Amino acid sequence: MSADLTVGIHDISFATTQFVLTHATLAAHNGTDIGKYHTGIGQRGMSVPAADEDIVTMAAAAAAPIVERHSADRIRTIVFATESSVDQAKAAGIHVHSLLGMPSATRVVELKQACYGGTAALQFAIGLIHRDPSQQVLVIASDVSKYDLDDPGEATQGAAAVAMLVSADPALLRIEEPSGLFTADIMDFWRPNYRATALVDGHESITAYLEAVAGAWKDYAEQGGRALDEFSAFCYHQPFTKMAYKAHRHLLQNCGHEIDEERVTRGIGLTTTYNADVGNSYTASVYLGLAALLDQADDLTGRAIGFLSYGSGSVAEFFGGTVVPGYRERLRTTTHRDAISRRQPIDYARYRELHEHSFPVDGGDHPVPRETTGPYRLAALSGHKRIYEPR
Ligand code: COA
């Protein structure tokens, strides 16, 4: 292992769903003042999967342009992070591997720890590349966030997948050591195996998140990390975008800084734009923040970016990255904006129908109606097996 080996994110691509429910539509249905959604939690819309979309179809749509650009020749591992898995045994990444026609000489595995899983996948990928810098790892974070109808969490639903190619000598972002780590056994958000929707103690989860921010930062500082002022921007996990503002204020206060709202907005404002329209994408959310920042910011070459990944339950990690010269030529800004703008708005009745949709569990043949105009779809459930196909 070479001491000057740099490892990090070589490419990043995201995909989301066919449909969007705007918060204006939700507010008109449930009588909530729209200010609570737009200003109070900082959300404008939530991505809603069509019946033939799920974490696999979004993941394949996010990863396909990466495999197309770089080929799969050096990708020997796919790590798929999710907390809305479609199977208790088989890794969802194997469906993606198959849809993208990747070589059999690949290891594929799925990881889970609530919304933190994508960062675990990224860190594990970095370890693999330190072992063999000629290899690349495809990290995919894909989730559908789903709460009960009329639950306070309902307004923070969403769905998206982010795919990242992790490699030596990365073209976008070098990930730095050290990491600051934090774990606490807490039931702020969870989903028992028998439930399709998550359970959450919303206000408890905000407190738990803020404690995790302080804990992860404390460890980061003790491990010899950068000073807070060295970072140009911060990507936080965003269950709703106002949470990033709460977290950043908390970090600044924790480090003895006065709260200057202009400074807070400068540090995180651009990272929230995609999440505000997409909603909570759980494992993908912090990296959707990175995509939004890189796509929109003035030149960040050589700048340090801080990451705070939080997963209820709870685990958090703070780490830094440095933006690589020439990164702007590799971005997928137009495709990312299109992924958000191409979604079709749906009315409340259609949203409710999709929310309540579930597959029969009798093991029969159940074709799924064609709805998505994305590149991959769930075609059927047959003999208890999910059948995916290119559209
Ligand atoms: N105009 C502007 N702001 C308004 C408003 C209005 N008309 N009405 C309410 N608000 C503000 C509130 O003041 C509050 O802001 P604050 O947090 O800065 O005090 C915010 O909107 C939310 O209002 P609140 O009454 O706390 O909403 P809620 O009880 O419905 O809960 C969540 C909000 C986020 C806790 C809830 O959506 C939830 O449980 N989400 C899922 C869990 C989650 O995302 N956890 C985060 C950590 S992972």
PDB file of C-alpha atoms in Angstrom, residues 15 52 57 60 75 94 148 192 197 205 257 267 270 292 298 312 391:
ATOM      1  CA  ALA A  15     -31.727   8.643 -10.395  1.00  0.00           C
ATOM      2  CA  ASP A  52     -42.955  -0.948 -11.532  1.00  0.00           C
ATOM      3  CA  THR A  57     -34.764  -0.006 -10.868  1.00  0.00           C
ATOM      4  CA  ALA A  60     -29.714   0.385 -12.086  1.00  0.00           C
ATOM      5  CA  ILE A  75     -15.234  -3.087 -11.020  1.00  0.00           C
ATOM      6  CA  ILE A  94     -27.274  -8.819  -7.870  1.00  0.00           C
ATOM      7  CA  ASP A 148     -47.894   5.664   7.326  1.00  0.00           C
ATOM      8  CA  PRO A 192     -39.596  -4.239  12.105  1.00  0.00           C
ATOM      9  CA  THR A 197     -43.594   1.570   6.711  1.00  0.00           C
ATOM     10  CA  SER A 205     -34.779  11.468  16.152  1.00  0.00           C
ATOM     11  CA  HIS A 257     -18.854  29.816  16.954  1.00  0.00           C
ATOM     12  CA  GLY A 267     -21.895  26.285   4.169  1.00  0.00           C
ATOM     13  CA  LEU A 270     -26.439  24.425  -2.257  1.00  0.00           C
ATOM     14  CA  ALA A 292     -26.178  19.097  -5.767  1.00  0.00           C
ATOM     15  CA  ASP A 298     -18.602  27.901  -8.371  1.00  0.00           C
ATOM     16  CA  SER A 312     -31.004   6.289  13.189  1.00  0.00           C
ATOM     17  CA  ARG A 391     -37.870  -1.065 -20.361  1.00  0.00           C
TER      18      ARG A 391
END
